[in-house]
Amino acid sequence: MRLIIFGPPGVGKGTQAQILSQKLNIPHISTGDMLREAVKNQTELGLKAKSFMDKGELVPDDVMIGIIKEVLSSERCKNGFILDGFPRTIAQAEALDKIFEELNIKLDYVISLEVDDDEIIKRLTNRRVCKNCGAVFNLLIDKIPEDNKCPRCGGELYQRSDDNPEVIKNRLKVYRESTQILLEYYAKKGILKSINGVGEISDITEKIYKSIGVRS
Ligand code: AMP
C-alpha cells in the first residue's frame, strides 16, 4: 500500500505512521526524521536544512523533491510506503505525482489527521523524543522516569529544538499558508480520508484501519 499521512505538526502523524508501518510491513518515510539525522551528522543536506528547521520554515522544494525521488525509487520502497511530512507544498505534490508516474505506481490514500490548534500547542510543548529509539512521549500523559530515560529502551529523552512556543507558532502558520491547501488537492483526486485525531492512540489507529480497509 502507498500512503501519505497528512496534517499539521503535532497531530500524531509520526505515531500513527510507525504503527501502520509495522502492521502493513512497509517503511515509514519521515522527511523530518531524515533531515534531523542529516543535521546530526552534519552532512551537506543537514547544513543546508538546519537554518530553515530552526525557524520552523520549509526547506526549499527542490532539495526535498530530490530526497523523496531518491527514496521512493529505492529497493526498500518497492512494496509500498507511508510518507510522513511530504508533500508540504503544491509544488511538492505535483512533483510527487510525476515521480509516481515515472515509477508506474499509484497512491492509494491520503490520511488526514485533524486536531485543533490549542491541543497541538499543548502536545508539542510537552513532547519528548528518545534519542535512541525515536519513541515519542507526552509529559502530560506518559509516565516519564525522573532520570529522563526512555521507558522503552532506556535511551535519553530530549525536546526537539523546534518544539518551543515561538517556532511552534511559525510552523502552524506555515502549515496554514502553504500545506493545508493540499487537502483540496487530494480531495479532488478522491483519495482523502479525514480522521479526528483526538483520543486514545489505539482508537485513532482503528479509525484509520477502517477508512483504508485494513482489518485490525
Ligand atoms: P517534521 O518533523 O515533519 O515536523 O519536520 C521538521 C522540519 O523539517 C519542518 O519544520 C521543516 O523545516 C522540515 N521539513 C520536513 N519535511 C519537509 C518538507 N516536505 N518540505 C519542507 N520542509 C520540510
PDB file of C-alpha atoms and ligand atoms in Angstrom:
ATOM      1  CA  MET A   1       0.000   0.000   0.000  1.00  0.00           C
ATOM      2  CA  ARG A   2       1.171   3.559  -0.725  1.00  0.00           C
ATOM      3  CA  LEU A   3       0.001   6.110   1.786  1.00  0.00           C
ATOM      4  CA  ILE A   4       0.511   9.694   2.828  1.00  0.00           C
ATOM      5  CA  ILE A   5      -0.191  10.625   6.435  1.00  0.00           C
ATOM      6  CA  PHE A   6      -1.104  14.266   6.500  1.00  0.00           C
ATOM      7  CA  GLY A   7      -1.845  17.073   8.954  1.00  0.00           C
ATOM      8  CA  PRO A   8      -0.327  19.922  10.969  1.00  0.00           C
ATOM      9  CA  PRO A   9       2.738  19.419  13.182  1.00  0.00           C
ATOM     10  CA  GLY A  10       1.927  17.593  16.413  1.00  0.00           C
ATOM     11  CA  VAL A  11      -1.229  15.956  15.143  1.00  0.00           C
ATOM     12  CA  GLY A  12       0.164  12.434  15.640  1.00  0.00           C
ATOM     13  CA  LYS A  13       1.368  11.623  12.120  1.00  0.00           C
ATOM     14  CA  GLY A  14       4.628  10.033  13.272  1.00  0.00           C
ATOM     15  CA  THR A  15       2.969   7.921  15.965  1.00  0.00           C
ATOM     16  CA  GLN A  16       0.304   6.554  13.631  1.00  0.00           C
ATOM     17  CA  ALA A  17       2.777   6.104  10.759  1.00  0.00           C
ATOM     18  CA  GLN A  18       5.007   3.937  12.981  1.00  0.00           C
ATOM     19  CA  ILE A  19       2.047   1.716  13.878  1.00  0.00           C
ATOM     20  CA  LEU A  20       0.881   1.458  10.246  1.00  0.00           C
ATOM     21  CA  SER A  21       4.411   0.731   9.108  1.00  0.00           C
ATOM     22  CA  GLN A  22       4.595  -2.321  11.405  1.00  0.00           C
ATOM     23  CA  LYS A  23       1.094  -3.501  10.651  1.00  0.00           C
ATOM     24  CA  LEU A  24       1.439  -3.268   6.856  1.00  0.00           C
ATOM     25  CA  ASN A  25       5.131  -4.108   6.777  1.00  0.00           C
ATOM     26  CA  ILE A  26       6.044  -1.063   4.710  1.00  0.00           C
ATOM     27  CA  PRO A  27       8.658   1.606   5.512  1.00  0.00           C
ATOM     28  CA  HIS A  28       7.786   4.827   7.330  1.00  0.00           C
ATOM     29  CA  ILE A  29       9.384   7.641   5.351  1.00  0.00           C
ATOM     30  CA  SER A  30       9.539  10.766   7.515  1.00  0.00           C
ATOM     31  CA  THR A  31      11.228  13.726   5.828  1.00  0.00           C
ATOM     32  CA  GLY A  32      11.540  15.460   9.226  1.00  0.00           C
ATOM     33  CA  ASP A  33      13.408  12.439  10.680  1.00  0.00           C
ATOM     34  CA  MET A  34      15.647  12.277   7.599  1.00  0.00           C
ATOM     35  CA  LEU A  35      16.510  15.960   7.916  1.00  0.00           C
ATOM     36  CA  ARG A  36      17.181  15.715  11.676  1.00  0.00           C
ATOM     37  CA  GLU A  37      19.520  12.790  11.030  1.00  0.00           C
ATOM     38  CA  ALA A  38      21.311  14.843   8.351  1.00  0.00           C
ATOM     39  CA  VAL A  39      21.648  17.795  10.762  1.00  0.00           C
ATOM     40  CA  LYS A  40      23.024  15.480  13.464  1.00  0.00           C
ATOM     41  CA  ASN A  41      25.596  14.039  11.064  1.00  0.00           C
ATOM     42  CA  GLN A  42      26.410  17.481   9.661  1.00  0.00           C
ATOM     43  CA  THR A  43      26.050  16.324   6.079  1.00  0.00           C
ATOM     44  CA  GLU A  44      25.742  18.814   3.217  1.00  0.00           C
ATOM     45  CA  LEU A  45      21.953  18.380   3.351  1.00  0.00           C
ATOM     46  CA  GLY A  46      21.929  18.899   7.123  1.00  0.00           C
ATOM     47  CA  LEU A  47      23.952  22.093   6.880  1.00  0.00           C
ATOM     48  CA  LYS A  48      21.574  23.410   4.212  1.00  0.00           C
ATOM     49  CA  ALA A  49      18.397  22.426   6.098  1.00  0.00           C
ATOM     50  CA  LYS A  50      19.282  23.489   9.647  1.00  0.00           C
ATOM     51  CA  SER A  51      18.573  27.221   9.409  1.00  0.00           C
ATOM     52  CA  PHE A  52      15.122  26.594   7.905  1.00  0.00           C
ATOM     53  CA  MET A  53      14.239  23.965  10.505  1.00  0.00           C
ATOM     54  CA  ASP A  54      15.379  26.118  13.424  1.00  0.00           C
ATOM     55  CA  LYS A  55      12.919  28.813  12.363  1.00  0.00           C
ATOM     56  CA  GLY A  56      10.073  26.448  11.526  1.00  0.00           C
ATOM     57  CA  GLU A  57      10.329  27.373   7.833  1.00  0.00           C
ATOM     58  CA  LEU A  58      10.155  24.910   4.960  1.00  0.00           C
ATOM     59  CA  VAL A  59      13.339  23.548   3.413  1.00  0.00           C
ATOM     60  CA  PRO A  60      13.300  24.527  -0.305  1.00  0.00           C
ATOM     61  CA  ASP A  61      11.171  22.378  -2.609  1.00  0.00           C
ATOM     62  CA  ASP A  62      13.991  21.341  -4.964  1.00  0.00           C
ATOM     63  CA  VAL A  63      16.003  19.903  -2.052  1.00  0.00           C
ATOM     64  CA  MET A  64      13.018  17.975  -0.678  1.00  0.00           C
ATOM     65  CA  ILE A  65      11.852  16.679  -4.066  1.00  0.00           C
ATOM     66  CA  GLY A  66      15.357  15.364  -4.786  1.00  0.00           C
ATOM     67  CA  ILE A  67      15.425  13.463  -1.489  1.00  0.00           C
ATOM     68  CA  ILE A  68      11.984  11.921  -1.964  1.00  0.00           C
ATOM     69  CA  LYS A  69      12.693  10.874  -5.525  1.00  0.00           C
ATOM     70  CA  GLU A  70      15.766   9.007  -4.401  1.00  0.00           C
ATOM     71  CA  VAL A  71      13.999   7.254  -1.500  1.00  0.00           C
ATOM     72  CA  LEU A  72      10.887   6.245  -3.415  1.00  0.00           C
ATOM     73  CA  SER A  73      12.975   4.810  -6.245  1.00  0.00           C
ATOM     74  CA  SER A  74      14.948   2.661  -3.804  1.00  0.00           C
ATOM     75  CA  GLU A  75      14.501  -1.067  -3.317  1.00  0.00           C
ATOM     76  CA  ARG A  76      13.056  -0.747   0.196  1.00  0.00           C
ATOM     77  CA  CYS A  77      10.023   1.196  -1.100  1.00  0.00           C
ATOM     78  CA  LYS A  78       9.159  -1.185  -3.870  1.00  0.00           C
ATOM     79  CA  ASN A  79       6.288  -2.863  -1.980  1.00  0.00           C
ATOM     80  CA  GLY A  80       4.793   0.336  -0.606  1.00  0.00           C
ATOM     81  CA  PHE A  81       5.484   3.088   1.936  1.00  0.00           C
ATOM     82  CA  ILE A  82       3.962   5.685   4.243  1.00  0.00           C
ATOM     83  CA  LEU A  83       5.029   9.241   3.598  1.00  0.00           C
ATOM     84  CA  ASP A  84       5.041  11.460   6.690  1.00  0.00           C
ATOM     85  CA  GLY A  85       5.830  15.174   6.260  1.00  0.00           C
ATOM     86  CA  PHE A  86       5.835  15.151   2.466  1.00  0.00           C
ATOM     87  CA  PRO A  87       4.369  16.780   0.420  1.00  0.00           C
ATOM     88  CA  ARG A  88       4.061  20.140   2.171  1.00  0.00           C
ATOM     89  CA  THR A  89       3.512  22.428  -0.848  1.00  0.00           C
ATOM     90  CA  ILE A  90       1.633  22.258  -4.141  1.00  0.00           C
ATOM     91  CA  ALA A  91       4.977  22.085  -5.991  1.00  0.00           C
ATOM     92  CA  GLN A  92       5.961  19.037  -3.891  1.00  0.00           C
ATOM     93  CA  ALA A  93       2.580  17.361  -4.523  1.00  0.00           C
ATOM     94  CA  GLU A  94       2.892  17.914  -8.276  1.00  0.00           C
ATOM     95  CA  ALA A  95       6.451  16.597  -8.270  1.00  0.00           C
ATOM     96  CA  LEU A  96       5.244  13.568  -6.318  1.00  0.00           C
ATOM     97  CA  ASP A  97       2.577  12.882  -8.959  1.00  0.00           C
ATOM     98  CA  LYS A  98       5.314  12.943 -11.577  1.00  0.00           C
ATOM     99  CA  ILE A  99       7.509  10.553  -9.580  1.00  0.00           C
ATOM    100  CA  PHE A 100       4.569   8.141  -9.229  1.00  0.00           C
ATOM    101  CA  GLU A 101       4.008   8.320 -12.974  1.00  0.00           C
ATOM    102  CA  GLU A 102       7.685   7.654 -13.716  1.00  0.00           C
ATOM    103  CA  LEU A 103       7.752   4.699 -11.321  1.00  0.00           C
ATOM    104  CA  ASN A 104       4.424   3.485 -12.691  1.00  0.00           C
ATOM    105  CA  ILE A 105       2.853   3.296  -9.231  1.00  0.00           C
ATOM    106  CA  LYS A 106      -0.327   4.666  -7.691  1.00  0.00           C
ATOM    107  CA  LEU A 107      -1.060   6.494  -4.444  1.00  0.00           C
ATOM    108  CA  ASP A 108      -3.777   4.618  -2.518  1.00  0.00           C
ATOM    109  CA  TYR A 109      -4.838   7.024   0.224  1.00  0.00           C
ATOM    110  CA  VAL A 110      -4.049  10.304   1.950  1.00  0.00           C
ATOM    111  CA  ILE A 111      -4.964  10.031   5.634  1.00  0.00           C
ATOM    112  CA  SER A 112      -5.564  13.451   7.133  1.00  0.00           C
ATOM    113  CA  LEU A 113      -5.469  13.720  10.940  1.00  0.00           C
ATOM    114  CA  GLU A 114      -7.388  16.614  12.453  1.00  0.00           C
ATOM    115  CA  VAL A 115      -6.762  18.278  15.830  1.00  0.00           C
ATOM    116  CA  ASP A 116      -7.368  21.922  16.849  1.00  0.00           C
ATOM    117  CA  ASP A 117      -4.502  24.400  17.407  1.00  0.00           C
ATOM    118  CA  ASP A 118      -4.809  24.638  21.228  1.00  0.00           C
ATOM    119  CA  GLU A 119      -4.391  20.869  21.560  1.00  0.00           C
ATOM    120  CA  ILE A 120      -1.485  20.883  19.067  1.00  0.00           C
ATOM    121  CA  ILE A 121       0.408  23.554  21.032  1.00  0.00           C
ATOM    122  CA  LYS A 122      -0.155  21.604  24.261  1.00  0.00           C
ATOM    123  CA  ARG A 123       1.068  18.376  22.636  1.00  0.00           C
ATOM    124  CA  LEU A 124       4.164  19.905  21.047  1.00  0.00           C
ATOM    125  CA  THR A 125       5.370  21.807  24.112  1.00  0.00           C
ATOM    126  CA  ASN A 126       5.054  18.594  26.150  1.00  0.00           C
ATOM    127  CA  ARG A 127       6.572  16.272  23.526  1.00  0.00           C
ATOM    128  CA  ARG A 128       9.762  14.381  24.347  1.00  0.00           C
ATOM    129  CA  VAL A 129      11.583  12.061  21.946  1.00  0.00           C
ATOM    130  CA  CYS A 130      14.016   9.226  22.650  1.00  0.00           C
ATOM    131  CA  LYS A 131      17.450   9.875  21.148  1.00  0.00           C
ATOM    132  CA  ASN A 132      17.999   6.159  20.791  1.00  0.00           C
ATOM    133  CA  CYS A 133      14.768   4.510  19.557  1.00  0.00           C
ATOM    134  CA  GLY A 134      12.805   7.546  18.357  1.00  0.00           C
ATOM    135  CA  ALA A 135       9.774   6.792  20.552  1.00  0.00           C
ATOM    136  CA  VAL A 136       7.634   9.847  21.254  1.00  0.00           C
ATOM    137  CA  PHE A 137       6.166  10.656  24.691  1.00  0.00           C
ATOM    138  CA  ASN A 138       3.885  13.309  26.120  1.00  0.00           C
ATOM    139  CA  LEU A 139       4.767  14.646  29.586  1.00  0.00           C
ATOM    140  CA  LEU A 140       1.054  15.155  30.375  1.00  0.00           C
ATOM    141  CA  ILE A 141       0.050  11.578  29.575  1.00  0.00           C
ATOM    142  CA  ASP A 142       3.035   9.267  29.787  1.00  0.00           C
ATOM    143  CA  LYS A 143       4.913   8.342  32.941  1.00  0.00           C
ATOM    144  CA  ILE A 144       8.483   9.575  32.404  1.00  0.00           C
ATOM    145  CA  PRO A 145      11.068   8.422  34.979  1.00  0.00           C
ATOM    146  CA  GLU A 146      12.839  11.155  36.944  1.00  0.00           C
ATOM    147  CA  ASP A 147      16.171  10.305  35.343  1.00  0.00           C
ATOM    148  CA  ASN A 148      14.590  11.266  31.972  1.00  0.00           C
ATOM    149  CA  LYS A 149      15.305   7.874  30.426  1.00  0.00           C
ATOM    150  CA  CYS A 150      13.133   6.316  27.736  1.00  0.00           C
ATOM    151  CA  PRO A 151      10.610   3.895  29.332  1.00  0.00           C
ATOM    152  CA  ARG A 152      11.029   1.581  26.318  1.00  0.00           C
ATOM    153  CA  CYS A 153      14.765   1.351  25.748  1.00  0.00           C
ATOM    154  CA  GLY A 154      16.498   3.415  28.446  1.00  0.00           C
ATOM    155  CA  GLY A 155      17.820   5.945  25.923  1.00  0.00           C
ATOM    156  CA  GLU A 156      17.969   9.642  26.709  1.00  0.00           C
ATOM    157  CA  LEU A 157      14.818  11.700  26.136  1.00  0.00           C
ATOM    158  CA  TYR A 158      15.114  15.157  24.600  1.00  0.00           C
ATOM    159  CA  GLN A 159      12.948  18.017  23.445  1.00  0.00           C
ATOM    160  CA  ARG A 160      13.146  18.843  19.731  1.00  0.00           C
ATOM    161  CA  SER A 161      14.706  22.279  19.256  1.00  0.00           C
ATOM    162  CA  ASP A 162      11.737  23.352  17.097  1.00  0.00           C
ATOM    163  CA  ASP A 163       9.220  22.327  19.794  1.00  0.00           C
ATOM    164  CA  ASN A 164       9.412  25.731  21.513  1.00  0.00           C
ATOM    165  CA  PRO A 165       6.467  28.167  21.576  1.00  0.00           C
ATOM    166  CA  GLU A 166       7.880  30.719  19.086  1.00  0.00           C
ATOM    167  CA  VAL A 167       8.858  28.135  16.462  1.00  0.00           C
ATOM    168  CA  ILE A 168       5.644  26.134  17.004  1.00  0.00           C
ATOM    169  CA  LYS A 169       3.633  29.272  16.203  1.00  0.00           C
ATOM    170  CA  ASN A 170       5.536  29.695  12.951  1.00  0.00           C
ATOM    171  CA  ARG A 171       5.243  26.005  11.994  1.00  0.00           C
ATOM    172  CA  LEU A 172       1.461  26.244  12.377  1.00  0.00           C
ATOM    173  CA  LYS A 173       1.417  29.442  10.302  1.00  0.00           C
ATOM    174  CA  VAL A 174       3.495  27.797   7.562  1.00  0.00           C
ATOM    175  CA  TYR A 175       1.126  24.801   7.630  1.00  0.00           C
ATOM    176  CA  ARG A 176      -1.940  27.041   7.197  1.00  0.00           C
ATOM    177  CA  GLU A 177      -0.308  29.125   4.445  1.00  0.00           C
ATOM    178  CA  SER A 178       1.467  26.507   2.327  1.00  0.00           C
ATOM    179  CA  THR A 179       0.379  22.999   3.260  1.00  0.00           C
ATOM    180  CA  GLN A 180      -3.295  22.908   4.219  1.00  0.00           C
ATOM    181  CA  ILE A 181      -4.351  23.619   0.628  1.00  0.00           C
ATOM    182  CA  LEU A 182      -3.196  20.097  -0.275  1.00  0.00           C
ATOM    183  CA  LEU A 183      -6.333  18.762   1.421  1.00  0.00           C
ATOM    184  CA  GLU A 184      -8.268  20.109  -1.556  1.00  0.00           C
ATOM    185  CA  TYR A 185      -5.691  18.739  -3.983  1.00  0.00           C
ATOM    186  CA  TYR A 186      -6.169  15.187  -2.681  1.00  0.00           C
ATOM    187  CA  ALA A 187      -9.909  15.503  -2.043  1.00  0.00           C
ATOM    188  CA  LYS A 188     -10.287  16.227  -5.753  1.00  0.00           C
ATOM    189  CA  LYS A 189      -8.452  13.005  -6.540  1.00  0.00           C
ATOM    190  CA  GLY A 190     -10.987  11.155  -4.358  1.00  0.00           C
ATOM    191  CA  ILE A 191      -8.377   9.514  -2.099  1.00  0.00           C
ATOM    192  CA  LEU A 192      -8.573  11.741   1.013  1.00  0.00           C
ATOM    193  CA  LYS A 193      -9.624  10.139   4.312  1.00  0.00           C
ATOM    194  CA  SER A 194     -10.198  12.591   7.171  1.00  0.00           C
ATOM    195  CA  ILE A 195      -9.841  11.256  10.695  1.00  0.00           C
ATOM    196  CA  ASN A 196     -10.411  13.006  14.032  1.00  0.00           C
ATOM    197  CA  GLY A 197      -7.004  12.847  15.725  1.00  0.00           C
ATOM    198  CA  VAL A 198      -8.209  13.443  19.304  1.00  0.00           C
ATOM    199  CA  GLY A 199      -8.488  10.484  21.679  1.00  0.00           C
ATOM    200  CA  GLU A 200      -6.650   7.286  22.522  1.00  0.00           C
ATOM    201  CA  ILE A 201      -3.877   6.358  20.082  1.00  0.00           C
ATOM    202  CA  SER A 202      -5.347   2.876  19.559  1.00  0.00           C
ATOM    203  CA  ASP A 203      -8.828   4.263  18.821  1.00  0.00           C
ATOM    204  CA  ILE A 204      -7.386   6.586  16.191  1.00  0.00           C
ATOM    205  CA  THR A 205      -5.460   3.676  14.659  1.00  0.00           C
ATOM    206  CA  GLU A 206      -8.721   1.699  14.456  1.00  0.00           C
ATOM    207  CA  LYS A 207     -10.417   4.554  12.634  1.00  0.00           C
ATOM    208  CA  ILE A 208      -7.526   4.695  10.164  1.00  0.00           C
ATOM    209  CA  TYR A 209      -7.679   0.933   9.527  1.00  0.00           C
ATOM    210  CA  LYS A 210     -11.401   1.164   8.877  1.00  0.00           C
ATOM    211  CA  SER A 211     -11.026   4.089   6.477  1.00  0.00           C
ATOM    212  CA  ILE A 212      -8.468   2.289   4.319  1.00  0.00           C
ATOM    213  CA  GLY A 213      -9.985  -1.179   4.518  1.00  0.00           C
ATOM    214  CA  VAL A 214      -7.375  -2.828   6.763  1.00  0.00           C
ATOM    215  CA  ARG A 215      -8.509  -5.457   9.281  1.00  0.00           C
ATOM    216  CA  SER A 216      -7.379  -4.733  12.855  1.00  0.00           C
TER     217      SER A 216
HETATM  218  P1  AMP B   1       8.539  17.445  10.877  1.00  0.00           P
HETATM  219  O1  AMP B   1       9.352  16.513  11.686  1.00  0.00           O
HETATM  220  O2  AMP B   1       7.747  16.782   9.784  1.00  0.00           O
HETATM  221  O3  AMP B   1       7.689  18.363  11.723  1.00  0.00           O
HETATM  222  O4  AMP B   1       9.604  18.397  10.101  1.00  0.00           O
HETATM  223  C1  AMP B   1      10.507  19.207  10.820  1.00  0.00           C
HETATM  224  C2  AMP B   1      11.030  20.322   9.909  1.00  0.00           C
HETATM  225  O5  AMP B   1      11.706  19.742   8.799  1.00  0.00           O
HETATM  226  C3  AMP B   1       9.954  21.218   9.295  1.00  0.00           C
HETATM  227  O6  AMP B   1       9.551  22.260  10.163  1.00  0.00           O
HETATM  228  C4  AMP B   1      10.691  21.737   8.050  1.00  0.00           C
HETATM  229  O7  AMP B   1      11.616  22.737   8.397  1.00  0.00           O
HETATM  230  C5  AMP B   1      11.487  20.500   7.613  1.00  0.00           C
HETATM  231  N1  AMP B   1      10.726  19.661   6.644  1.00  0.00           N
HETATM  232  C6  AMP B   1      10.307  18.378   6.814  1.00  0.00           C
HETATM  233  N2  AMP B   1       9.650  17.923   5.733  1.00  0.00           N
HETATM  234  C7  AMP B   1       9.649  18.948   4.837  1.00  0.00           C
HETATM  235  C8  AMP B   1       9.102  19.124   3.535  1.00  0.00           C
HETATM  236  N3  AMP B   1       8.422  18.146   2.917  1.00  0.00           N
HETATM  237  N4  AMP B   1       9.304  20.326   2.916  1.00  0.00           N
HETATM  238  C9  AMP B   1       9.993  21.306   3.513  1.00  0.00           C
HETATM  239  N5  AMP B   1      10.499  21.223   4.747  1.00  0.00           N
HETATM  240  C10 AMP B   1      10.339  20.049   5.426  1.00  0.00           C
END
